[in-house]
Coordinates of N, CA and C in Angstrom, one line a residue:
X1 N -20.5 -23.2 -15.0 CA -20.5 -22.4 -13.8 C -20.6 -20.9 -14.1
X2 N -19.7 -20.5 -15.0 CA -19.7 -19.0 -15.4 C -21.0 -18.6 -16.0
X3 N -21.7 -19.4 -16.8 CA -23.0 -19.1 -17.3 C -24.0 -19.0 -16.3
X4 N -24.0 -19.9 -15.3 CA -25.0 -19.7 -14.2 C -24.8 -18.5 -13.4
X5 N -23.5 -18.1 -13.2 CA -23.2 -16.8 -12.4 C -23.7 -15.6 -13.1
X6 N -23.5 -15.5 -14.4 CA -23.9 -14.3 -15.2 C -25.4 -14.1 -15.2
X7 N -26.1 -15.1 -15.0 CA -27.6 -15.0 -15.0 C -28.1 -14.6 -13.7
X8 N -27.3 -14.7 -12.6 CA -27.9 -14.3 -11.4 C -27.2 -13.0 -10.9
X9 N -27.7 -12.5 -9.8 CA -27.1 -11.3 -9.2 C -25.8 -11.6 -8.5
X10 N -25.0 -10.5 -8.3 CA -23.7 -10.7 -7.7 C -23.8 -11.3 -6.3
X11 N -24.7 -10.8 -5.5 CA -24.9 -11.3 -4.1 C -25.4 -12.7 -4.1
X12 N -26.1 -13.1 -5.1 CA -26.7 -14.5 -5.2 C -25.8 -15.5 -5.9
X13 N -24.8 -15.0 -6.5 CA -23.9 -15.9 -7.2 C -22.6 -16.1 -6.5
X14 N -21.6 -15.2 -6.6 CA -20.3 -15.4 -6.0 C -20.3 -15.5 -4.5
X15 N -21.0 -14.6 -3.9 CA -21.0 -14.7 -2.4 C -21.6 -15.9 -1.7
X16 N -22.5 -16.6 -2.5 CA -23.1 -17.8 -1.9 C -22.4 -19.1 -2.4
X17 N -21.4 -18.9 -3.2 CA -20.6 -20.1 -3.6 C -20.0 -20.8 -2.5
X18 N -19.9 -22.2 -2.6 CA -19.1 -22.9 -1.5 C -17.6 -22.7 -1.8
X19 N -16.8 -23.0 -0.8 CA -15.4 -22.7 -0.9 C -14.7 -23.3 -2.2
X20 N -15.1 -24.6 -2.4 CA -14.4 -25.3 -3.5 C -15.0 -24.7 -4.9
X21 N -16.3 -24.3 -4.9 CA -16.8 -23.6 -6.0 C -16.1 -22.3 -6.4
X22 N -15.9 -21.5 -5.4 CA -15.3 -20.2 -5.6 C -13.8 -20.5 -6.0
X23 N -13.2 -21.4 -5.5 CA -11.8 -21.7 -5.9 C -11.8 -22.2 -7.4
X24 N -12.8 -22.9 -7.8 CA -12.9 -23.3 -9.2 C -13.1 -22.1 -10.1
X25 N -14.0 -21.2 -9.6 CA -14.2 -19.9 -10.4 C -12.9 -19.1 -10.6
X26 N -12.1 -19.0 -9.4 CA -10.9 -18.3 -9.5 C -9.9 -18.9 -10.5
X27 N -9.8 -20.2 -10.6 CA -9.0 -20.9 -11.5 C -9.5 -20.7 -13.0
X28 N -10.8 -20.7 -13.1 CA -11.3 -20.4 -14.5 C -10.9 -19.0 -15.0
X29 N -11.1 -18.1 -14.1 CA -10.8 -16.7 -14.4 C -9.3 -16.6 -14.7
X30 N -8.4 -17.2 -13.9 CA -6.9 -17.0 -14.1 C -6.6 -17.6 -15.5
X31 N -7.1 -18.9 -15.8 CA -6.7 -19.5 -17.0 C -7.3 -18.8 -18.2
X32 N -8.4 -18.2 -18.0 CA -9.0 -17.3 -19.1 C -8.0 -16.2 -19.4
X33 N -7.5 -15.5 -18.4 CA -6.6 -14.4 -18.5 C -5.3 -14.8 -19.1
X34 N -4.8 -16.0 -18.6 CA -3.6 -16.6 -19.2 C -3.7 -16.9 -20.7
X35 N -4.8 -17.4 -21.1 CA -5.1 -17.8 -22.5 C -5.2 -16.5 -23.4
X36 N -5.9 -15.5 -22.8 CA -6.0 -14.3 -23.6 C -4.6 -13.6 -23.9
X37 N -3.8 -13.7 -22.8 CA -2.4 -13.1 -22.9 C -1.6 -13.9 -23.9
X38 N -1.8 -15.2 -23.9 CA -1.0 -16.0 -24.8 C -1.4 -15.8 -26.3
X39 N -2.7 -15.5 -26.5 CA -3.2 -15.2 -27.9 C -2.6 -13.9 -28.4
X40 N -2.5 -12.9 -27.5 CA -1.9 -11.6 -27.9 C -0.4 -11.7 -28.2
X41 N 0.3 -12.6 -27.5 CA 1.7 -12.7 -27.7 C 2.1 -13.6 -28.8
X42 N 1.2 -14.3 -29.5 CA 1.6 -15.3 -30.5 C 2.2 -14.6 -31.7
X43 N 1.9 -13.3 -31.9 CA 2.5 -12.6 -33.1 C 3.8 -12.1 -32.8
X44 N 4.4 -12.4 -31.6 CA 5.8 -11.9 -31.3 C 6.7 -13.0 -31.3
X45 N 7.6 -13.2 -32.3 CA 8.5 -14.3 -32.3 C 9.7 -14.1 -31.4
X46 N 10.3 -15.2 -30.9 CA 11.5 -15.1 -30.1 C 12.6 -15.7 -30.8
X47 N 13.8 -15.0 -30.8 CA 15.0 -15.6 -31.4 C 15.7 -16.4 -30.4
X48 N 16.0 -17.7 -30.7 CA 16.7 -18.6 -29.8 C 18.0 -19.1 -30.5
X49 N 19.1 -18.9 -29.9 CA 20.4 -19.4 -30.4 C 20.8 -20.7 -29.7
X50 N 21.0 -21.7 -30.4 CA 21.3 -23.0 -29.8 C 22.7 -22.9 -29.1
X51 N 22.8 -23.6 -28.0 CA 24.0 -23.5 -27.1 C 25.3 -24.0 -27.9
X52 N 25.1 -24.9 -28.9 CA 26.2 -25.4 -29.6 C 26.7 -24.4 -30.7
X53 N 26.0 -23.3 -31.0 CA 26.3 -22.4 -32.1 C 27.4 -21.5 -31.6
X54 N 28.3 -21.1 -32.6 CA 29.3 -20.2 -32.2 C 28.7 -18.8 -32.3
X55 N 29.5 -17.8 -31.7 CA 29.0 -16.4 -31.7 C 28.9 -15.7 -33.0
X56 N 29.7 -16.2 -34.0 CA 29.7 -15.6 -35.3 C 28.6 -16.3 -36.2
X57 N 28.1 -17.4 -35.9 CA 27.2 -18.1 -36.7 C 25.8 -17.5 -36.5
X58 N 25.0 -17.5 -37.6 CA 23.6 -17.0 -37.6 C 22.7 -18.2 -37.6
X59 N 22.5 -18.9 -36.6 CA 21.7 -20.1 -36.6 C 20.5 -19.9 -35.6
X60 N 20.0 -18.6 -35.4 CA 18.9 -18.3 -34.5 C 17.7 -19.1 -35.1
X61 N 16.9 -19.7 -34.1 CA 15.7 -20.4 -34.4 C 14.6 -19.5 -33.9
X62 N 13.6 -19.1 -34.8 CA 12.5 -18.3 -34.4 C 11.3 -19.1 -34.0
X63 N 10.8 -19.0 -32.8 CA 9.7 -19.7 -32.3 C 8.6 -18.7 -32.1
X64 N 7.4 -19.1 -32.6 CA 6.2 -18.3 -32.5 C 5.7 -18.3 -31.1
X65 N 5.4 -17.1 -30.5 CA 4.7 -17.1 -29.3 C 5.7 -17.2 -28.1
X66 N 5.3 -16.9 -26.9 CA 6.0 -16.9 -25.7 C 5.4 -17.8 -24.7
X67 N 6.0 -18.9 -24.2 CA 5.4 -19.8 -23.3 C 5.0 -19.1 -22.0
X68 N 3.8 -19.3 -21.7 CA 3.2 -18.7 -20.4 C 3.6 -17.2 -20.2
X69 N 3.2 -16.4 -21.1 CA 3.7 -15.0 -21.1 C 3.2 -14.2 -19.9
X70 N 2.1 -14.6 -19.3 CA 1.5 -13.8 -18.2 C 2.5 -13.9 -17.0
X71 N 3.4 -14.9 -17.0 CA 4.3 -15.0 -15.9 C 5.7 -14.9 -16.3
X72 N 6.1 -15.1 -17.5 CA 7.5 -15.1 -18.0 C 8.0 -13.8 -18.5
X73 N 7.1 -12.9 -18.8 CA 7.5 -11.6 -19.3 C 6.9 -10.5 -18.5
X74 N 7.6 -9.3 -18.4 CA 7.0 -8.2 -17.6 C 5.7 -7.6 -18.3
X75 N 5.0 -6.9 -17.5 CA 3.7 -6.3 -18.0 C 3.9 -5.4 -19.2
X76 N 5.1 -4.8 -19.3 CA 5.2 -3.8 -20.4 C 5.7 -4.4 -21.7
X77 N 5.7 -5.7 -21.9 CA 6.3 -6.3 -23.1 C 5.6 -5.7 -24.3
X78 N 4.3 -5.4 -24.3 CA 3.6 -4.9 -25.5 C 3.7 -3.4 -25.4
X79 N 3.4 -2.8 -24.3 CA 3.2 -1.4 -24.3 C 4.6 -0.6 -24.2
X80 N 5.6 -1.3 -23.8 CA 7.0 -0.7 -23.6 C 7.0 0.5 -22.6
X81 N 6.0 0.5 -21.8 CA 6.0 1.5 -20.7 C 6.7 1.1 -19.5
X82 N 7.4 2.0 -18.7 CA 8.0 1.5 -17.5 C 7.0 0.8 -16.6
X83 N 7.5 -0.2 -15.8 CA 6.7 -0.8 -14.8 C 7.0 -0.1 -13.5
X84 N 6.0 0.5 -12.9 CA 6.1 1.3 -11.7 C 5.8 0.4 -10.5
X85 N 6.8 0.2 -9.6 CA 6.6 -0.5 -8.4 C 6.5 0.4 -7.3
X86 N 5.3 0.4 -6.6 CA 5.0 1.4 -5.5 C 5.2 0.7 -4.2
X87 N 6.0 1.3 -3.3 CA 6.2 0.9 -2.0 C 5.1 1.6 -1.1
X88 N 4.0 1.0 -0.8 CA 3.0 1.6 0.0 C 3.3 1.8 1.4
X89 N 3.8 0.8 2.0 CA 4.1 0.8 3.5 C 5.2 -0.2 3.8
X90 N 6.1 0.2 4.7 CA 7.1 -0.7 5.2 C 7.0 -0.8 6.8
X91 N 6.9 -2.0 7.2 CA 6.7 -2.3 8.7 C 7.9 -3.1 9.1
X92 N 8.5 -2.6 10.2 CA 9.6 -3.3 10.9 C 9.1 -4.1 12.0
X93 N 9.5 -5.4 12.1 CA 9.0 -6.3 13.1 C 10.0 -6.6 14.1
X94 N 11.3 -6.6 13.7 CA 12.3 -7.0 14.7 C 13.7 -6.5 14.1
X95 N 14.6 -6.2 15.0 CA 16.0 -5.9 14.7 C 17.0 -6.4 15.6
X96 N 18.2 -6.7 15.2 CA 19.2 -7.3 16.0 C 20.5 -6.4 15.7
X97 N 20.9 -5.7 16.7 CA 22.1 -4.8 16.6 C 23.3 -5.4 17.3
X98 N 24.4 -5.6 16.5 CA 25.6 -6.1 17.1 C 26.6 -4.9 17.2
X99 N 26.8 -4.5 18.5 CA 27.6 -3.4 18.8 C 29.1 -3.7 18.5
X100 N 29.5 -4.9 18.6 CA 30.9 -5.2 18.4 C 31.3 -5.2 16.9
X101 N 30.4 -5.8 16.1 CA 30.6 -5.7 14.6 C 30.1 -4.5 13.9
X102 N 29.3 -3.8 14.7 CA 28.7 -2.6 14.2 C 27.8 -2.9 12.9
X103 N 27.0 -3.8 13.1 CA 26.0 -4.1 12.0 C 24.6 -4.4 12.6
X104 N 23.6 -4.3 11.8 CA 22.2 -4.6 12.2 C 21.5 -5.4 11.2
X105 N 20.7 -6.3 11.7 CA 19.8 -7.0 10.9 C 18.3 -6.6 11.2
X106 N 17.6 -6.4 10.1 CA 16.2 -6.0 10.3 C 15.3 -7.0 9.6
X107 N 14.1 -7.2 10.2 CA 13.1 -8.1 9.7 C 11.8 -7.4 9.6
X108 N 11.0 -7.6 8.6 CA 9.7 -7.0 8.5 C 9.0 -7.3 7.1
X109 N 8.2 -6.4 6.7 CA 7.5 -6.7 5.4 C 7.2 -5.4 4.8
X110 N 7.0 -5.4 3.5 CA 6.7 -4.2 2.7 C 5.4 -4.5 1.9
X111 N 4.5 -3.6 1.8 CA 3.3 -3.7 1.0 C 3.6 -3.0 -0.4
X112 N 3.5 -3.8 -1.5 CA 3.8 -3.3 -2.7 C 2.6 -3.3 -3.7
X113 N 2.7 -2.6 -4.8 CA 1.6 -2.7 -5.8 C 2.2 -2.3 -7.1
X114 N 1.7 -2.8 -8.2 CA 2.0 -2.4 -9.6 C 0.9 -2.8 -10.5
X115 N 0.9 -2.2 -11.7 CA -0.2 -2.5 -12.7 C 0.2 -3.5 -13.7
X116 N -0.6 -4.4 -14.0 CA -0.5 -5.4 -15.1 C -1.7 -5.5 -15.9
X117 N -1.8 -4.9 -17.0 CA -3.0 -4.9 -17.8 C -3.5 -6.3 -18.3
X118 N -2.6 -7.3 -18.3 CA -3.0 -8.7 -18.6 C -3.9 -9.3 -17.6
X119 N -4.0 -8.7 -16.4 CA -4.8 -9.2 -15.3 C -6.1 -8.4 -15.2
X120 N -6.6 -7.9 -16.2 CA -7.8 -7.1 -16.2 C -9.0 -8.0 -16.8
X121 N -10.1 -7.9 -16.2 CA -11.3 -8.6 -16.6 C -12.6 -7.8 -16.4
X122 N -13.7 -8.3 -17.0 CA -15.0 -7.6 -16.9 C -15.7 -8.0 -15.6
X123 N -16.0 -7.1 -14.7 CA -16.7 -7.4 -13.5 C -18.1 -7.9 -13.9
X124 N -18.7 -7.3 -14.9 CA -20.1 -7.7 -15.3 C -20.1 -9.2 -15.7
X125 N -19.1 -9.7 -16.4 CA -19.0 -11.1 -16.8 C -18.7 -12.0 -15.7
X126 N -17.6 -11.7 -14.9 CA -17.1 -12.6 -13.9 C -17.7 -12.4 -12.5
X127 N -18.3 -11.3 -12.3 CA -18.9 -11.1 -11.0 C -17.9 -11.1 -9.8
X128 N -16.7 -10.7 -10.1 CA -15.6 -10.8 -9.1 C -14.8 -9.5 -9.2
X129 N -14.4 -8.9 -8.1 CA -13.6 -7.7 -8.1 C -12.1 -8.0 -7.8
X130 N -11.8 -9.1 -7.1 CA -10.5 -9.5 -6.8 C -10.2 -11.0 -7.1
X131 N -8.9 -11.2 -7.4 CA -8.5 -12.5 -7.7 C -7.2 -12.8 -6.9
X132 N -7.3 -13.9 -6.0 CA -6.1 -14.3 -5.3 C -5.3 -15.2 -6.2
X133 N -4.0 -14.8 -6.2 CA -3.0 -15.6 -7.0 C -2.5 -16.7 -6.1
X134 N -2.8 -18.0 -6.6 CA -2.5 -19.2 -5.8 C -1.0 -19.6 -5.8
X135 N -0.3 -19.2 -6.9 CA 1.1 -19.6 -7.0 C 1.9 -18.4 -7.6
X136 N 3.1 -18.2 -7.1 CA 4.0 -17.1 -7.6 C 4.3 -17.4 -9.0
X137 N 4.3 -18.6 -9.4 CA 4.6 -19.0 -10.8 C 3.5 -18.7 -11.9
X138 N 2.4 -18.1 -11.3 CA 1.2 -17.9 -12.2 C 1.3 -16.5 -12.8
X139 N 2.0 -15.5 -12.2 CA 2.1 -14.1 -12.7 C 3.4 -13.6 -12.5
X140 N 3.7 -12.6 -13.3 CA 5.1 -11.9 -13.2 C 5.1 -11.1 -11.9
X141 N 6.2 -11.2 -11.2 CA 6.5 -10.5 -9.9 C 7.8 -9.9 -10.0
X142 N 8.0 -8.7 -9.4 CA 9.4 -8.1 -9.4 C 10.3 -8.9 -8.4
X143 N 11.6 -8.9 -8.7 CA 12.6 -9.5 -7.9 C 13.5 -8.4 -7.4
X144 N 14.0 -8.5 -6.2 CA 14.8 -7.5 -5.6 C 16.1 -8.0 -5.0
X145 N 17.1 -7.1 -5.0 CA 18.4 -7.4 -4.3 C 18.6 -6.2 -3.3
X146 N 19.4 -6.4 -2.3 CA 19.7 -5.3 -1.3 C 21.1 -5.1 -1.2
X147 N 21.5 -3.8 -1.0 CA 22.8 -3.5 -0.7 C 23.8 -3.8 -1.9
X148 N 24.8 -4.5 -1.6 CA 25.8 -4.9 -2.7 C 25.4 -6.4 -3.2
X149 N 25.1 -6.5 -4.5 CA 24.7 -7.8 -5.0 C 25.8 -8.9 -4.6
X150 N 27.1 -8.5 -4.7 CA 28.2 -9.5 -4.5 C 28.2 -10.0 -3.0
X151 N 27.6 -9.3 -2.1 CA 27.6 -9.8 -0.7 C 26.3 -10.1 -0.1
X152 N 25.2 -10.1 -0.9 CA 23.9 -10.2 -0.3 C 23.7 -11.6 0.3
X153 N 24.3 -12.7 -0.3 CA 24.1 -14.0 0.2 C 25.0 -14.2 1.5
X154 N 26.1 -13.6 1.6 CA 27.0 -13.6 2.8 C 26.2 -12.9 4.0
X155 N 25.6 -11.8 3.6 CA 24.8 -11.1 4.7 C 23.6 -11.9 5.2
X156 N 23.2 -12.8 4.4 CA 22.0 -13.5 4.8 C 20.7 -12.8 4.4
X157 N 20.8 -11.9 3.4 CA 19.6 -11.2 2.9 C 18.6 -12.1 2.2
X158 N 17.3 -11.9 2.5 CA 16.3 -12.8 1.9 C 15.0 -12.0 1.7
X159 N 14.3 -12.4 0.7 CA 12.9 -11.8 0.4 C 12.0 -12.9 0.2
X160 N 10.7 -12.8 0.5 CA 9.7 -13.7 0.3 C 8.4 -13.0 -0.1
X161 N 7.9 -13.2 -1.3 CA 6.6 -12.6 -1.7 C 5.5 -13.4 -1.2
X162 N 4.4 -12.7 -0.7 CA 3.3 -13.4 -0.1 C 2.0 -12.6 -0.5
X163 N 0.9 -13.3 -0.3 CA -0.4 -12.7 -0.5 C -0.6 -11.8 -1.7
X164 N -0.3 -12.4 -2.9 CA -0.4 -11.7 -4.2 C -1.9 -11.8 -4.6
X165 N -2.4 -10.6 -4.9 CA -3.8 -10.6 -5.5 C -3.9 -9.4 -6.5
X166 N -4.9 -9.5 -7.3 CA -5.1 -8.5 -8.3 C -6.6 -8.1 -8.3
X167 N -6.9 -6.8 -8.7 CA -8.2 -6.3 -8.9 C -8.6 -6.5 -10.4
X168 N -9.9 -6.2 -10.7 CA -10.4 -6.3 -12.1 C -9.7 -5.3 -12.9
X169 N -9.2 -4.2 -12.4 CA -8.5 -3.2 -13.2 C -7.1 -3.5 -13.4
X170 N -6.6 -4.6 -12.9 CA -5.1 -5.0 -13.2 C -4.1 -4.5 -12.1
X171 N -4.7 -4.0 -11.0 CA -3.8 -3.5 -9.9 C -3.4 -4.6 -9.1
X172 N -2.1 -5.1 -9.2 CA -1.6 -6.2 -8.4 C -1.0 -5.7 -7.1
X173 N -1.3 -6.3 -6.0 CA -0.8 -6.0 -4.7 C -0.1 -7.2 -4.1
X174 N 0.9 -7.0 -3.2 CA 1.6 -8.1 -2.6 C 2.3 -7.7 -1.4
X175 N 2.6 -8.6 -0.5 CA 3.4 -8.4 0.7 C 4.8 -9.0 0.6
X176 N 5.8 -8.2 0.6 CA 7.2 -8.7 0.5 C 7.8 -8.7 1.9
X177 N 8.0 -10.0 2.4 CA 8.7 -10.1 3.7 C 10.2 -10.0 3.4
X178 N 10.9 -9.4 4.3 CA 12.4 -9.2 4.1 C 13.2 -9.5 5.4
X179 N 14.4 -9.9 5.2 CA 15.4 -10.0 6.3 C 16.7 -9.5 5.7
X180 N 17.2 -8.4 6.2 CA 18.3 -7.6 5.6 C 19.3 -7.2 6.7
X181 N 20.6 -7.2 6.3 CA 21.7 -6.8 7.2 C 22.6 -5.9 6.5
X182 N 23.0 -4.9 7.3 CA 24.0 -3.9 6.8 C 24.9 -3.4 7.9
X183 N 26.0 -2.8 7.5 CA 26.9 -2.2 8.5 C 26.4 -0.8 8.9
X184 N 26.8 -0.3 10.1 CA 26.3 0.9 10.6 C 27.5 1.9 10.8
X185 N 27.2 3.2 10.7 CA 28.2 4.2 10.9 C 28.0 4.8 12.3
X186 N 29.0 4.7 13.1 CA 29.0 5.1 14.6 C 29.9 6.4 14.8
X187 N 30.0 7.2 13.7 CA 31.0 8.3 13.9 C 30.3 9.6 14.4
X188 N 29.1 9.5 14.7 CA 28.3 10.7 15.2 C 28.5 10.7 16.7
X189 N 29.2 11.7 17.2 CA 29.5 11.8 18.6 C 28.9 13.0 19.2
X190 N 27.9 13.5 18.6 CA 27.1 14.8 19.0 C 26.4 14.4 20.3
X191 N 25.9 13.2 20.4 CA 25.2 12.9 21.6 C 26.0 12.0 22.7
X192 N 27.3 12.2 22.6 CA 28.2 11.5 23.6 C 27.8 11.9 25.0
X193 N 27.7 10.9 25.9 CA 28.2 9.6 25.9 C 27.2 8.5 25.3
X194 N 26.1 8.9 24.8 CA 25.2 8.0 24.2 C 25.7 7.6 22.7
X195 N 25.6 6.3 22.4 CA 26.0 5.9 21.1 C 24.9 6.0 20.1
X196 N 25.3 6.5 18.9 CA 24.4 6.7 17.8 C 24.9 5.8 16.7
X197 N 24.1 5.0 16.2 CA 24.4 4.1 14.9 C 23.4 4.5 13.8
X198 N 24.1 4.8 12.7 CA 23.3 5.2 11.4 C 23.4 4.0 10.5
X199 N 22.3 3.3 10.3 CA 22.3 2.1 9.4 C 21.4 2.3 8.2
X200 N 21.9 2.1 7.1 CA 21.1 2.5 5.9 C 21.0 1.2 5.0
X201 N 19.8 1.1 4.3 CA 19.5 0.0 3.5 C 19.0 0.6 2.1
X202 N 19.3 -0.2 1.0 CA 18.8 0.2 -0.3 C 18.4 -1.1 -1.0
X203 N 17.4 -0.9 -1.9 CA 16.9 -2.0 -2.7 C 17.1 -1.7 -4.2
X204 N 17.3 -2.6 -5.0 CA 17.3 -2.5 -6.4 C 16.7 -3.7 -7.0
X205 N 16.1 -3.5 -8.3 CA 15.5 -4.7 -9.0 C 16.6 -5.6 -9.4
X206 N 16.4 -6.9 -9.2 CA 17.4 -7.9 -9.6 C 17.2 -8.3 -11.0
X207 N 16.0 -8.3 -11.5 CA 15.7 -8.6 -12.9 C 15.0 -7.4 -13.6
X208 N 15.2 -7.3 -14.8 CA 14.5 -6.2 -15.7 C 14.8 -4.8 -15.1
X209 N 16.1 -4.5 -14.7 CA 16.3 -3.2 -14.1 C 16.1 -2.0 -15.0
X210 N 16.2 -2.3 -16.3 CA 16.0 -1.2 -17.4 C 14.6 -0.8 -17.6
X211 N 13.6 -1.6 -17.1 CA 12.2 -1.2 -17.3 C 11.5 -0.9 -16.0
X212 N 12.1 -1.1 -14.9 CA 11.4 -0.9 -13.6 C 11.7 0.4 -13.0
X213 N 10.6 1.1 -12.5 CA 10.7 2.3 -11.7 C 10.2 2.1 -10.3
X214 N 10.7 2.8 -9.3 CA 10.2 2.7 -8.0 C 9.5 4.0 -7.6
X215 N 8.5 3.8 -6.8 CA 7.7 5.0 -6.3 C 7.5 4.8 -4.8
X216 N 7.8 5.8 -4.0 CA 7.7 5.8 -2.6 C 6.4 6.5 -2.2
X217 N 5.7 6.0 -1.1 CA 4.4 6.6 -0.8 C 4.6 7.9 0.0
X218 N 5.8 8.1 0.6 CA 6.0 9.2 1.5 C 5.7 8.9 2.9
X219 N 5.3 7.7 3.2 CA 5.0 7.3 4.6 C 6.3 7.0 5.4
X220 N 6.3 7.2 6.7 CA 7.5 6.7 7.4 C 7.4 5.2 7.6
X221 N 8.5 4.6 8.2 CA 8.5 3.3 8.5 C 7.7 3.0 9.7
X222 N 6.9 2.0 9.7 CA 6.1 1.7 10.9 C 6.7 0.5 11.6
X223 N 6.4 0.4 12.9 CA 6.8 -0.7 13.7 C 5.6 -1.6 14.1
X224 N 5.8 -2.9 14.1 CA 4.7 -3.8 14.4 C 4.4 -3.8 15.9
X225 N 3.2 -3.3 16.3 CA 3.0 -3.3 17.7 C 2.9 -4.7 18.4
X226 N 2.8 -5.7 17.7 CA 2.7 -7.1 18.3 C 4.1 -7.7 18.5
X227 N 5.0 -7.4 17.5 CA 6.3 -8.2 17.6 C 7.6 -7.3 17.9
X228 N 7.4 -6.0 17.6 CA 8.6 -5.1 17.7 C 9.0 -4.8 19.2
X229 N 10.3 -4.9 19.4 CA 10.9 -4.6 20.8 C 12.1 -3.7 20.5
X230 N 12.3 -2.6 21.3 CA 13.3 -1.7 21.1 C 14.6 -2.1 21.9
X231 N 14.5 -3.0 22.8 CA 15.6 -3.5 23.7 C 16.4 -2.3 24.3
X232 N 15.7 -1.2 24.7 CA 16.3 -0.1 25.3 C 16.9 0.9 24.4
X233 N 16.8 0.7 23.1 CA 17.3 1.6 22.1 C 16.3 2.6 21.7
X234 N 16.6 3.8 21.4 CA 15.7 4.8 20.8 C 15.8 4.6 19.3
X235 N 14.8 4.2 18.7 CA 14.9 3.9 17.2 C 14.1 5.0 16.4
X236 N 14.8 5.5 15.4 CA 14.2 6.5 14.6 C 14.7 6.2 13.1
X237 N 13.9 6.7 12.1 CA 14.3 6.5 10.8 C 13.9 7.5 9.8
X238 N 14.4 7.5 8.7 CA 14.1 8.4 7.6 C 12.9 7.9 6.8
X239 N 12.3 8.8 6.1 CA 11.2 8.4 5.2 C 11.8 7.7 4.0
X240 N 11.4 6.5 3.7 CA 11.9 5.9 2.5 C 11.7 6.7 1.2
X241 N 12.8 6.7 0.4 CA 12.8 7.5 -0.8 C 13.1 6.6 -2.0
X242 N 12.7 7.1 -3.2 CA 12.9 6.3 -4.4 C 13.8 7.2 -5.3
X243 N 14.8 6.6 -5.9 CA 15.6 7.3 -6.9 C 14.9 7.5 -8.1
X244 N 14.8 8.8 -8.6 CA 14.0 9.1 -9.7 C 14.7 9.5 -11.0
X245 N 16.1 9.2 -11.0 CA 16.8 9.5 -12.2 C 16.7 8.3 -13.2
X246 N 16.0 8.6 -14.3 CA 15.8 7.6 -15.3 C 17.1 7.0 -15.9
X247 N 18.2 7.7 -15.8 CA 19.4 7.2 -16.3 C 20.1 6.2 -15.4
X248 N 19.6 6.0 -14.2 CA 20.1 5.0 -13.3 C 19.2 3.9 -13.0
X249 N 19.7 2.8 -12.4 CA 18.8 1.7 -12.0 C 18.0 2.2 -10.8
X250 N 16.7 1.8 -10.8 CA 15.8 2.2 -9.7 C 16.3 1.8 -8.4
X251 N 16.2 2.6 -7.4 CA 16.7 2.3 -6.1 C 15.7 2.9 -5.0
X252 N 15.5 2.1 -4.0 CA 14.8 2.6 -2.9 C 15.6 2.5 -1.6
X253 N 15.7 3.6 -0.9 CA 16.6 3.7 0.3 C 16.1 4.2 1.5
X254 N 16.6 3.9 2.6 CA 16.1 4.3 4.0 C 17.2 4.1 5.0
X255 N 17.2 4.9 6.1 CA 18.1 4.7 7.2 C 17.4 4.7 8.5

């Protein structure tokens, strides 16, 4: 199939493929990239210590290569450069304010992007600009936690990564759906008798915090015109910001 496509024009090849043919081409491209990544990683051994070994014994077993490296290790494994996660846009779809408990739950999604040079390919060869990732197990994705890690399960915080795709330059984009809860500060009496609740949220990387950096787009938080309801409240928010101190864990915050 690839040989036939490279002989034809772009518009006569990929765009005219049937759905199942295009899906097969996407699978071929992905497994080609995964295979190339595995070849590059073969020269990096991993030290594995058996569970039965004591801490003082030196019984590490060295295994050549990393299994499925395109998904199991972050993009900077070879370059050792920080992985920059950019928050392009945050959209709020729904919120639930509990005035008695003074907490709020918000639901929405974030549009994220990051670079992964293992997902780069030649457009001239493959005649494709974008690749839809069919399974989250196929590529490395960042994991997040919100607020205090010790209480995030009790709060019901949840994340779900959706619509992951990459371009031929290795620019990976995804939509991160979220459901978060936090306590609010109601000590602002400047607008009395109106109640003012200040509710802040922060995100941190759950895995690989030492290599991940956050970058904010500078855009305000958007509301979904189809689903958002204010329930009589005047809702306003700060522009999301990213902590830029390299000595600390990356953090993205907003109120």
